[in-house]
Short mmCIF file of C-alpha atoms in Angstrom, two decimals:
data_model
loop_
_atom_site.label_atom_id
_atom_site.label_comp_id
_atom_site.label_asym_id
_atom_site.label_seq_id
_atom_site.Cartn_x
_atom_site.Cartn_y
_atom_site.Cartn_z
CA UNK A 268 10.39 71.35 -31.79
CA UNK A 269 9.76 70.14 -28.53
CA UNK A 270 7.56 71.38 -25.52
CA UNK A 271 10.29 73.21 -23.37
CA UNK A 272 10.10 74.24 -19.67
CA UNK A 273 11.69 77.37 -17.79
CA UNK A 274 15.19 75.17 -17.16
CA UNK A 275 15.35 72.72 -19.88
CA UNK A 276 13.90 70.76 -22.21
CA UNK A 277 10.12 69.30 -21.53
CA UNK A 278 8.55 66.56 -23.74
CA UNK A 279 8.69 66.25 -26.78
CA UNK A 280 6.56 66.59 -30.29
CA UNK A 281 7.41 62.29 -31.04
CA UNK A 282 6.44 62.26 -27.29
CA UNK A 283 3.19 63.81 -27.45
CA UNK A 284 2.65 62.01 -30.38
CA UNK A 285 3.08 58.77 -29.00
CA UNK A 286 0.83 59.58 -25.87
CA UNK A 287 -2.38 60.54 -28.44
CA UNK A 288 -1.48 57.56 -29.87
CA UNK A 289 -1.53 55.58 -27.15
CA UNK A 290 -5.18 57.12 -25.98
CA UNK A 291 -6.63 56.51 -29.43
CA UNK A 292 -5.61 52.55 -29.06
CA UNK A 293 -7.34 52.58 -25.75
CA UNK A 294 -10.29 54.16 -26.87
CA UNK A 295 -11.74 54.54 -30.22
CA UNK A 296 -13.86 57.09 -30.19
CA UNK A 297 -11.28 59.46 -27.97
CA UNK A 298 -10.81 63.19 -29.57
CA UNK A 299 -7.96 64.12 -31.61
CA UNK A 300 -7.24 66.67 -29.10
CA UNK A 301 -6.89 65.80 -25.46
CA UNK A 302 -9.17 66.52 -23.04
CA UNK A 303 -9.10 68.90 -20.42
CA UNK A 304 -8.40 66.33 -17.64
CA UNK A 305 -5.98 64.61 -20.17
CA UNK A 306 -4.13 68.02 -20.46
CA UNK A 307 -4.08 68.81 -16.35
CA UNK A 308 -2.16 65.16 -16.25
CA UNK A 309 -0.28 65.49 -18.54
CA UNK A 310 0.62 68.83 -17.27
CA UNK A 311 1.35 67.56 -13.81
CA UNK A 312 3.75 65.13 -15.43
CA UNK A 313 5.28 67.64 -17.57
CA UNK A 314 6.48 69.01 -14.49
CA UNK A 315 7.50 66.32 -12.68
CA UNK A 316 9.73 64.99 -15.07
CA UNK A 317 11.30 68.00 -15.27
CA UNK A 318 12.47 68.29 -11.71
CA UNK A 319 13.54 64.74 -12.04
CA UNK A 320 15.93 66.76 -14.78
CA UNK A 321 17.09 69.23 -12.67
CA UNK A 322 17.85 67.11 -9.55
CA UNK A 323 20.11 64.97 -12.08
CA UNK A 324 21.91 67.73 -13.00
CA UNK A 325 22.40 68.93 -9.51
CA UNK A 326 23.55 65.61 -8.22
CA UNK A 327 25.78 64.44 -11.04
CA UNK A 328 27.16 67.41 -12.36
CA UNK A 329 27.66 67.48 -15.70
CA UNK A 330 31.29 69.29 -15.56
CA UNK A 331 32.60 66.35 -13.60
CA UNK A 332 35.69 64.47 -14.71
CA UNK A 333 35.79 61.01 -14.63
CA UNK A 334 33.35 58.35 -16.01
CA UNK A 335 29.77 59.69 -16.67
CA UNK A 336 27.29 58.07 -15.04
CA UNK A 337 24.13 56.71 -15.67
CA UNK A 338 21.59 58.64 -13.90
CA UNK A 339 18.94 56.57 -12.54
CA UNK A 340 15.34 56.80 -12.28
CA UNK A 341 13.71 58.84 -9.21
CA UNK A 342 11.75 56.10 -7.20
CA UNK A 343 8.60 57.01 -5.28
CA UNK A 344 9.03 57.66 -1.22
CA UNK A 345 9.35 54.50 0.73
CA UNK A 346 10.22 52.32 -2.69
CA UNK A 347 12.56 49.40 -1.90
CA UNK A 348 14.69 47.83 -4.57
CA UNK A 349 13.87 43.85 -4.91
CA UNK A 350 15.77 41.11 -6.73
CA UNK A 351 16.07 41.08 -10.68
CA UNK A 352 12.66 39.22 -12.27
CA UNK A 353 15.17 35.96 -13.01
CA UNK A 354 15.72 35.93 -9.41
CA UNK A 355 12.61 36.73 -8.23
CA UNK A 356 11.24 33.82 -10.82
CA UNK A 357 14.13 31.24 -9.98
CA UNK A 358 13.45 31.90 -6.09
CA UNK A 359 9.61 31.57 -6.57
CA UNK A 360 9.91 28.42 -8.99
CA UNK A 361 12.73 26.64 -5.82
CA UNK A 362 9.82 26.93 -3.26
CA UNK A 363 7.02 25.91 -6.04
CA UNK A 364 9.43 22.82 -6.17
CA UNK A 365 9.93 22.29 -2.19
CA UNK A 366 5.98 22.15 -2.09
CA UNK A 367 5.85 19.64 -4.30
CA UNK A 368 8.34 18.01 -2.97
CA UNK A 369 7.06 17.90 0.39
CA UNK A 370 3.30 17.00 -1.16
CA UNK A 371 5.29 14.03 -2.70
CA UNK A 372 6.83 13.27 0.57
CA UNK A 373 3.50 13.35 2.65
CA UNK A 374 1.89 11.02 -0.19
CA UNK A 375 4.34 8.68 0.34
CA UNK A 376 3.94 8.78 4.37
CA UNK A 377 0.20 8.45 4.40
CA UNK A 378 0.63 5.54 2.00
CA UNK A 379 3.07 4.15 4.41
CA UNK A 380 1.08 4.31 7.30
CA UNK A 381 -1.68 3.03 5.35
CA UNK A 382 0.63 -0.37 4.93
CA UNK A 383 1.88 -0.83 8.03
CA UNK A 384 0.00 1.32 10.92
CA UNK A 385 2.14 -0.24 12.95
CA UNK A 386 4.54 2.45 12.36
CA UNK A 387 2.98 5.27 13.54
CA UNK A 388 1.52 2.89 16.60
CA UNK A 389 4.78 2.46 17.89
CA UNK A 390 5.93 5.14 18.26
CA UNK A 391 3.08 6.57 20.17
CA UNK A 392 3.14 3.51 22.36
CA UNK A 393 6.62 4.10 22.93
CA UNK A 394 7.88 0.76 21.77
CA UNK A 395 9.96 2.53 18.93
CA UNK A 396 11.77 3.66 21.86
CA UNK A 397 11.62 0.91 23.74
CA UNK A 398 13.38 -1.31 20.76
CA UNK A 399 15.82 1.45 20.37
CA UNK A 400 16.84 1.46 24.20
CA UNK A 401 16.80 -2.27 24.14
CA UNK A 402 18.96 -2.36 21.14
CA UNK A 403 21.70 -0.01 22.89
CA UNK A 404 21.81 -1.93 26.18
CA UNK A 405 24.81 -3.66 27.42
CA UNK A 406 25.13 -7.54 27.67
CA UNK A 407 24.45 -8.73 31.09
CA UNK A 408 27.10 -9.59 33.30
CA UNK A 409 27.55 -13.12 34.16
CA UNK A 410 25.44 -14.77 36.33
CA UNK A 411 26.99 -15.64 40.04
CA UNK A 412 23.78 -16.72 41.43
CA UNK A 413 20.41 -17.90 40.85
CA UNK A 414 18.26 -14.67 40.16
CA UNK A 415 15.35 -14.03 42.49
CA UNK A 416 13.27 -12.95 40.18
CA UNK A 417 12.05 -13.25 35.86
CA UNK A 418 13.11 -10.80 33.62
CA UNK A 419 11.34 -7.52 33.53
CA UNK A 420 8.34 -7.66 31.00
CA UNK A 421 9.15 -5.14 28.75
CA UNK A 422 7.45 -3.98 25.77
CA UNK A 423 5.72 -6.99 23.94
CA UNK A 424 7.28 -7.78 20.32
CA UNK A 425 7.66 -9.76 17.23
CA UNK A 426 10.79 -11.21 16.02
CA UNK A 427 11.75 -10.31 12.50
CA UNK A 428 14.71 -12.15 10.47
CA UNK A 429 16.45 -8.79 10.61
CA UNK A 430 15.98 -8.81 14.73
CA UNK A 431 15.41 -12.35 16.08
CA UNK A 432 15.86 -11.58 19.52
CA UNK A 433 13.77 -8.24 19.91
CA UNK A 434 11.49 -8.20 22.38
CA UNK A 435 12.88 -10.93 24.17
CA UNK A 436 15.21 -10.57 27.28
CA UNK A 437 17.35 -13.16 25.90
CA UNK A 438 18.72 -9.66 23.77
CA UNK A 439 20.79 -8.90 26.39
CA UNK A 440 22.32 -12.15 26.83
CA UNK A 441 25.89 -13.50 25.61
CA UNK A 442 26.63 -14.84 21.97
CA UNK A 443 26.66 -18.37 22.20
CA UNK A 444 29.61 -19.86 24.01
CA UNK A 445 30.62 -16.50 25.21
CA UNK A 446 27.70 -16.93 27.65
CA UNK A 447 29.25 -20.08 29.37
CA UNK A 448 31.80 -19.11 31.66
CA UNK A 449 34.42 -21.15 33.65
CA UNK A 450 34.53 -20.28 37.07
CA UNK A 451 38.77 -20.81 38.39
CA UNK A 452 39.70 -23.95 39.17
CA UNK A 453 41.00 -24.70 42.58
CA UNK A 454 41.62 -28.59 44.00
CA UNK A 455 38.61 -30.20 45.02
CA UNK A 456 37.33 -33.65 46.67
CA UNK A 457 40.91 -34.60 46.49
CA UNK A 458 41.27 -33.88 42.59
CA UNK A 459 43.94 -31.22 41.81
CA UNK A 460 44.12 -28.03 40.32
CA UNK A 461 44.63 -29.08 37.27
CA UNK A 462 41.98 -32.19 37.42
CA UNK A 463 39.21 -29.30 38.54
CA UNK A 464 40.05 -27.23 35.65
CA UNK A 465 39.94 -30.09 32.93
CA UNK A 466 36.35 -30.86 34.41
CA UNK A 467 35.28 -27.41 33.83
CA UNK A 468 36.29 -27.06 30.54
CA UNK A 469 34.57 -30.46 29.73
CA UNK A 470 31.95 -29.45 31.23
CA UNK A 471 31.75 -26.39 28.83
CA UNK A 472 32.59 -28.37 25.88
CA UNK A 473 29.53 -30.79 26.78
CA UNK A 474 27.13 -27.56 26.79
CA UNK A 475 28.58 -26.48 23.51
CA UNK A 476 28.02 -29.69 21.28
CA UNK A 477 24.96 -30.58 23.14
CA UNK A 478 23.20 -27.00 22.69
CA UNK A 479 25.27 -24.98 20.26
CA UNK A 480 26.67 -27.61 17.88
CA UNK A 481 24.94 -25.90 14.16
CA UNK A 482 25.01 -29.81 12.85
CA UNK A 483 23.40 -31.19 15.47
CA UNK A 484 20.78 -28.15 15.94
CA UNK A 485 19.89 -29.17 12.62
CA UNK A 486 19.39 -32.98 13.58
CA UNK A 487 22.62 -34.24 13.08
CA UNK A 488 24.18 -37.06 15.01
CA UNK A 489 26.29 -35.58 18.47
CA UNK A 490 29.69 -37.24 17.87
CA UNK A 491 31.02 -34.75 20.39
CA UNK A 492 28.14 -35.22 23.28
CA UNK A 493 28.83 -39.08 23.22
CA UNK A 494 32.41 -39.09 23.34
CA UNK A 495 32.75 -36.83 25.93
CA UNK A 496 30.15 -40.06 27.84
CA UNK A 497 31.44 -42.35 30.08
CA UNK A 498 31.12 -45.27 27.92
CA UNK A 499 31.01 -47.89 30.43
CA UNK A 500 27.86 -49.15 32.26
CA UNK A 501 23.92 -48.77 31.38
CA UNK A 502 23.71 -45.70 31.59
CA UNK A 503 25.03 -41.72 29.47
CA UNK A 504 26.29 -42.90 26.29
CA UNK A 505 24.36 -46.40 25.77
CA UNK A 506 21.31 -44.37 26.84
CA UNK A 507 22.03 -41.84 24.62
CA UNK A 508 22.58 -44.14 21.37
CA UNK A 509 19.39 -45.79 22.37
CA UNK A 510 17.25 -42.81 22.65
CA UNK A 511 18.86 -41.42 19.33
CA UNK A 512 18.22 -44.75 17.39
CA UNK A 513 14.36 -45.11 18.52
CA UNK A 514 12.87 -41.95 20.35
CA UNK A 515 10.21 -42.50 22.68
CA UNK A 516 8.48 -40.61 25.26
CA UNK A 517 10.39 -41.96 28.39
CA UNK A 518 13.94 -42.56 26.19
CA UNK A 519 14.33 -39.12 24.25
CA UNK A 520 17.49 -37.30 22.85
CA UNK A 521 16.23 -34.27 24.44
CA UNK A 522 17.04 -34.93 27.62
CA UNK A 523 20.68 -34.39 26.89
CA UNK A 524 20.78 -32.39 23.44
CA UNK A 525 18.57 -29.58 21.79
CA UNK A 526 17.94 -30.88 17.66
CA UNK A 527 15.00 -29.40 15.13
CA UNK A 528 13.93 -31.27 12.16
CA UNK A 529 15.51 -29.90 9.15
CA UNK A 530 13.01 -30.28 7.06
CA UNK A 531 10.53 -28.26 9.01
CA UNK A 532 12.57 -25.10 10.73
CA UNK A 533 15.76 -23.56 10.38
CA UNK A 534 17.74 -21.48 12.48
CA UNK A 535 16.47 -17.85 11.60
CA UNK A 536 20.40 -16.48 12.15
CA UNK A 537 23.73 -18.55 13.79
CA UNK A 538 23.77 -16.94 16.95
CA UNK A 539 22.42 -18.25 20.31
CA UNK A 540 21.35 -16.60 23.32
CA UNK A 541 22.64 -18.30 26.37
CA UNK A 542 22.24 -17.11 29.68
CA UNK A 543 23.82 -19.55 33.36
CA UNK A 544 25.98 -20.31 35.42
CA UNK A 545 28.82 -23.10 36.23
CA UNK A 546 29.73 -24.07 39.42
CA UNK A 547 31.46 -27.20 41.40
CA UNK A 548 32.25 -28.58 44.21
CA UNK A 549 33.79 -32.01 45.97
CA UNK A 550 32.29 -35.57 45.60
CA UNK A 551 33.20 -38.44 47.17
CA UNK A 552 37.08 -38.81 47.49
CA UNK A 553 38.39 -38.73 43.84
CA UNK A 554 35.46 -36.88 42.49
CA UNK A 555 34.37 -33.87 41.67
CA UNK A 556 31.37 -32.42 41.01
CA UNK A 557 29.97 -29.74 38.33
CA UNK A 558 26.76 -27.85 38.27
CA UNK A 559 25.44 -26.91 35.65
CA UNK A 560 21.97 -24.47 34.85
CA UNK A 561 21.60 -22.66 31.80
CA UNK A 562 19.06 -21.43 28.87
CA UNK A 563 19.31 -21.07 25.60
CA UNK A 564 17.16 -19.12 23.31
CA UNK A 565 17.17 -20.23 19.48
CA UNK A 566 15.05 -17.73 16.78
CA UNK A 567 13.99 -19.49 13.87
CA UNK A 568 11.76 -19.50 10.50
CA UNK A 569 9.86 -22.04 8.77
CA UNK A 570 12.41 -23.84 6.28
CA UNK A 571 10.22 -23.37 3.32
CA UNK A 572 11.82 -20.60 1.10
CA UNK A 573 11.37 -17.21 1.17
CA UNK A 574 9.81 -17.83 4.77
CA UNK A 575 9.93 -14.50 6.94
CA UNK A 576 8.05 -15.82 10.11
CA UNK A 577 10.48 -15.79 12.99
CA UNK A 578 9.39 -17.35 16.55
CA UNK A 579 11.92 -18.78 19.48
CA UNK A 580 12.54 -21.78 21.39
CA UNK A 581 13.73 -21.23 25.06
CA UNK A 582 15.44 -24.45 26.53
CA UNK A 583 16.58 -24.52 29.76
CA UNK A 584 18.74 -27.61 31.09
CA UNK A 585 19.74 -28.00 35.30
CA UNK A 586 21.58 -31.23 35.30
CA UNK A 587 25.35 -32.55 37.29
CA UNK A 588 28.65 -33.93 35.12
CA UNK A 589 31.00 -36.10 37.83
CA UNK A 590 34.67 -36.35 36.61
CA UNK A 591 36.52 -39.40 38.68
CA UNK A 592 39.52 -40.54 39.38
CA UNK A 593 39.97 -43.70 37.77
CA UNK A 594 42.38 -44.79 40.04
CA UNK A 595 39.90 -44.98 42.63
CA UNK A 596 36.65 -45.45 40.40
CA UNK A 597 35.81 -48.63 39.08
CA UNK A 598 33.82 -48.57 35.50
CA UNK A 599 35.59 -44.99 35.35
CA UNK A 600 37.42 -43.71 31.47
CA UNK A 601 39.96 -41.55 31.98
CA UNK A 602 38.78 -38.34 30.64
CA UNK A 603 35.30 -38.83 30.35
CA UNK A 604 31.94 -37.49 32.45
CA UNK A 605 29.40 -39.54 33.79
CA UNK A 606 25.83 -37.81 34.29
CA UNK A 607 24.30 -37.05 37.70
CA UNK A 608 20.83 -35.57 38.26
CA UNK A 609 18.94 -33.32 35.52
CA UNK A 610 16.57 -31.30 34.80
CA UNK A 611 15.25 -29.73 31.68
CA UNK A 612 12.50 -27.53 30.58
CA UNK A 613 11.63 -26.56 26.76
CA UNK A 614 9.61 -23.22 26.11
CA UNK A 615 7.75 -22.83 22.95
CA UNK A 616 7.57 -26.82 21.88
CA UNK A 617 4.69 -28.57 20.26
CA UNK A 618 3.83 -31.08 22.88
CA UNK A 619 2.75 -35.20 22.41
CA UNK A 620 5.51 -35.35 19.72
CA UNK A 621 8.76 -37.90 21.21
CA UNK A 622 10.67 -38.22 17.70
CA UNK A 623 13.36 -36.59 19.13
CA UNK A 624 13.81 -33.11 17.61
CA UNK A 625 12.07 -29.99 18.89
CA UNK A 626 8.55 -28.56 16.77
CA UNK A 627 8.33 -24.72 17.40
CA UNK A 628 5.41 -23.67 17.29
CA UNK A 629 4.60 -20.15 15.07
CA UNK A 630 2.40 -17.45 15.99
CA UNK A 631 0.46 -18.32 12.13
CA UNK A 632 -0.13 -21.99 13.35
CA UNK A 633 -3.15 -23.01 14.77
CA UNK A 634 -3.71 -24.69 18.18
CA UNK A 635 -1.41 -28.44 19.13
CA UNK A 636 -3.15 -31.71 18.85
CA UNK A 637 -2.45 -31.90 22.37
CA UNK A 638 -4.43 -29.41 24.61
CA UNK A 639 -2.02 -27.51 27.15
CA UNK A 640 -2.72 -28.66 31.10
CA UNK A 641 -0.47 -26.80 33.57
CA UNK A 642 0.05 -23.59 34.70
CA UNK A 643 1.27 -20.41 32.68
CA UNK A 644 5.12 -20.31 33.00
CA UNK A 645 7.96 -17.67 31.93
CA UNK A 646 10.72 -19.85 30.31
CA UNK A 647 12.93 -16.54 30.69
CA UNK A 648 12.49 -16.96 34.33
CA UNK A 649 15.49 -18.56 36.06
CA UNK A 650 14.43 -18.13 39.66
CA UNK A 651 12.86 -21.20 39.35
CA UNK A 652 14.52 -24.76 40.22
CA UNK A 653 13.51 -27.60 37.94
CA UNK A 654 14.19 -30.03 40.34
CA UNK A 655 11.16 -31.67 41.17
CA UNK A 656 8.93 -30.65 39.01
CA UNK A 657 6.37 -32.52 37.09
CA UNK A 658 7.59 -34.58 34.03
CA UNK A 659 6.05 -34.75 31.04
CA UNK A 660 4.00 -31.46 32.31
CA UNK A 661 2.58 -29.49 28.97
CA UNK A 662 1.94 -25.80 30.02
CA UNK A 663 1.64 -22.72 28.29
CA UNK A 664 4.21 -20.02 28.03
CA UNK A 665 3.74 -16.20 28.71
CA UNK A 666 6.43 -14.99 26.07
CA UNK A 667 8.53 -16.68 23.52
#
């Protein structure tokens, strides 16, 4: 029999059984019968479970047709219904995982920063932004005239094999032969048209195998420098063979043609900056004159293997090429240029050494044999005019 209310069925006998049961695990030495506080409880929930009944019935109805429902259990005032314990598990376990995964992540930046500050440096000196506003920038258009001032400073920086040029202005200048540019040709010094314009391009080819040659930027004989010499006379080619054959302070290669000892440095990629401008104008009758001032900046490494030191050599060359009319020059080969006045300038060289290649220095080498004397110059700076200044002048540089 079980305990029955006024409108239905109450609890019953297995019930009641089960809860003295249940009071006799929790404590030992609890009464067969129930106290009078257990009674008043279980009393109060006697009657609460009944009008959970009796709601039931009212809201479901038991004569309905249709599918019978499951009635559901009455939740307590203000009770919300949350997402099934899997969920709730799987949801909690995702975010247990995102913290670790973010612990794992900030291990791994701390440990970066410990290995190269420089990082974290950067970018609060703003030269992360700097590089990456420098890397975006547009070449420079091509220089019409000689600038009136050097190249904005910018933020000081370290080539790397991946970026040879950064924090150099020579970034921003053209590719190579892309950065010599032939002004039009127009008749000149009673030359034609079409005399002007094979001049110019000569002139461009001489700047090319002189400066940009790979073979002889590596040491290698310039072929394409001497035959483009006037081969007659004392002077360009036979002055050129001689200073090639036995290098000496006053007779040296470099005068005419930029070359690094192979077995020392390598170029650190194949592209060089060049930054000038081209010009010309009439000679004597059956002559005609080109101008000629450009620099060229070559990155490089240490030819050892596996070297990753990168530094730069800045070379900057103001000199004259005369074509002539043969017809009205004696000692004059069709075809070929004869050398006027020059100038050249060579940032970032070792100096006392005439063997007739170019020693870079790197910012891991210690000091030259041979103290520097003269002022602090910018070899970026092409407001300056060669022309008269001091040969054989050993300065220091204020950026490479």
């Amino acid at each position: 029999m079980g305990r029955q209310g006024d409108d239905g069925p109450g609890i019953s006998d297995a019930e009641w059984d089960r809860f003295r049961e249940e009071i006799e695990r929790q404590d030992g030495n609890a009464p067969k019968e129930p106290s009078a506080r257990a009674r008043m409880v279980t009393e109060r929930l006697r009657r609460e479970d009944e009008e959970r009944r009796r709601a039931e019935q009212g809201r479901f109805g038991r004569g309905r047709i249709g599918r019978a429902r499951t009635p559901q259990p009455a939740q307590p005032p203000g009770w919300r219904t949350g997402p099934a314990w899997q969920e709730a598990q799987g949801r909690g376990s995702g975010k247990r995982r995102l913290k670790a995964a973010g612990a794992i992540v900030l291990v791994a930046g701390l440990a970066l920063v410990a290995l190269r500050p420089e990082l974290v440096i950067d970018r609060i000196t703003g030269k992360t932004q700097a590089r990456e506003d420098a890397r975006n920038a547009p070449v420079l258009p091509v220089e019409s005239v000689r600038p009136t001032a050097a190249p904005a400073a910018g933020q000081p920086d370290r080539p790397t094999l991946k970026e040879p040029f950064r924090g150099s202005p020579a970034l921003q200048w053209a590719d190579g032969a892309a950065g010599i540019e032939v002004p039009p040709a127009t008749a000149a010094g009673g030359m034609s048209k079409e005399q002007v314009a094979q001049a110019l391009d000569q002139a461009k080819r001489f700047l090319v195998a002189a400066n940009l040659d790979p073979a002889v930027l590596r040491g290698e004989r310039p072929e394409a420098v001497l035959a483009l010499l006037e081969p007659q006379g004392e002077r360009d080619r036979r002055l050129l063979e001689k200073a090639l054959a036995r290098p000496t302070a006053e007779e040296d290669p470099l005068w005419l043609v930029s070359r690094f000892p192979a077995a020392e440095v390598r170029l650190a990629t194949d592209v060089v900056k060049t930054r000038g401008r081209m010009t010309f104008e009439a000679g004597k009758p059956g002559e005609v004159k080109v101008s000629l001032d450009y620099t060229f900046t070559y990155a490089l490494t240490k030819a050892a293997p596996g070297s990753e030191e990168v530094t730069r050599t800045i070379v900057r060359r103001q000199f004259e090429l005369y074509l002539r009319d043969p017809e009205r020059w004696q000692e004059t080969t069709k075809g070929t240029l004869q050398l006027g006045n020059s100038a050249h300038e060579y940032g970032n060289a070792r100096c006392g050494v005439h063997d007739g290649y170019l020693h870079p220095s790197f910012p891991t080498d210690g000091p030259d044999e041979v103290a520097p004397s003269g002022a602090p110059l910018d070899p970026y700076d092409r407001s300056r005019n060669l022309e008269g200044s001091e040969t054989g002048e050993c300065g220091e540089i204020t950026r490479f």
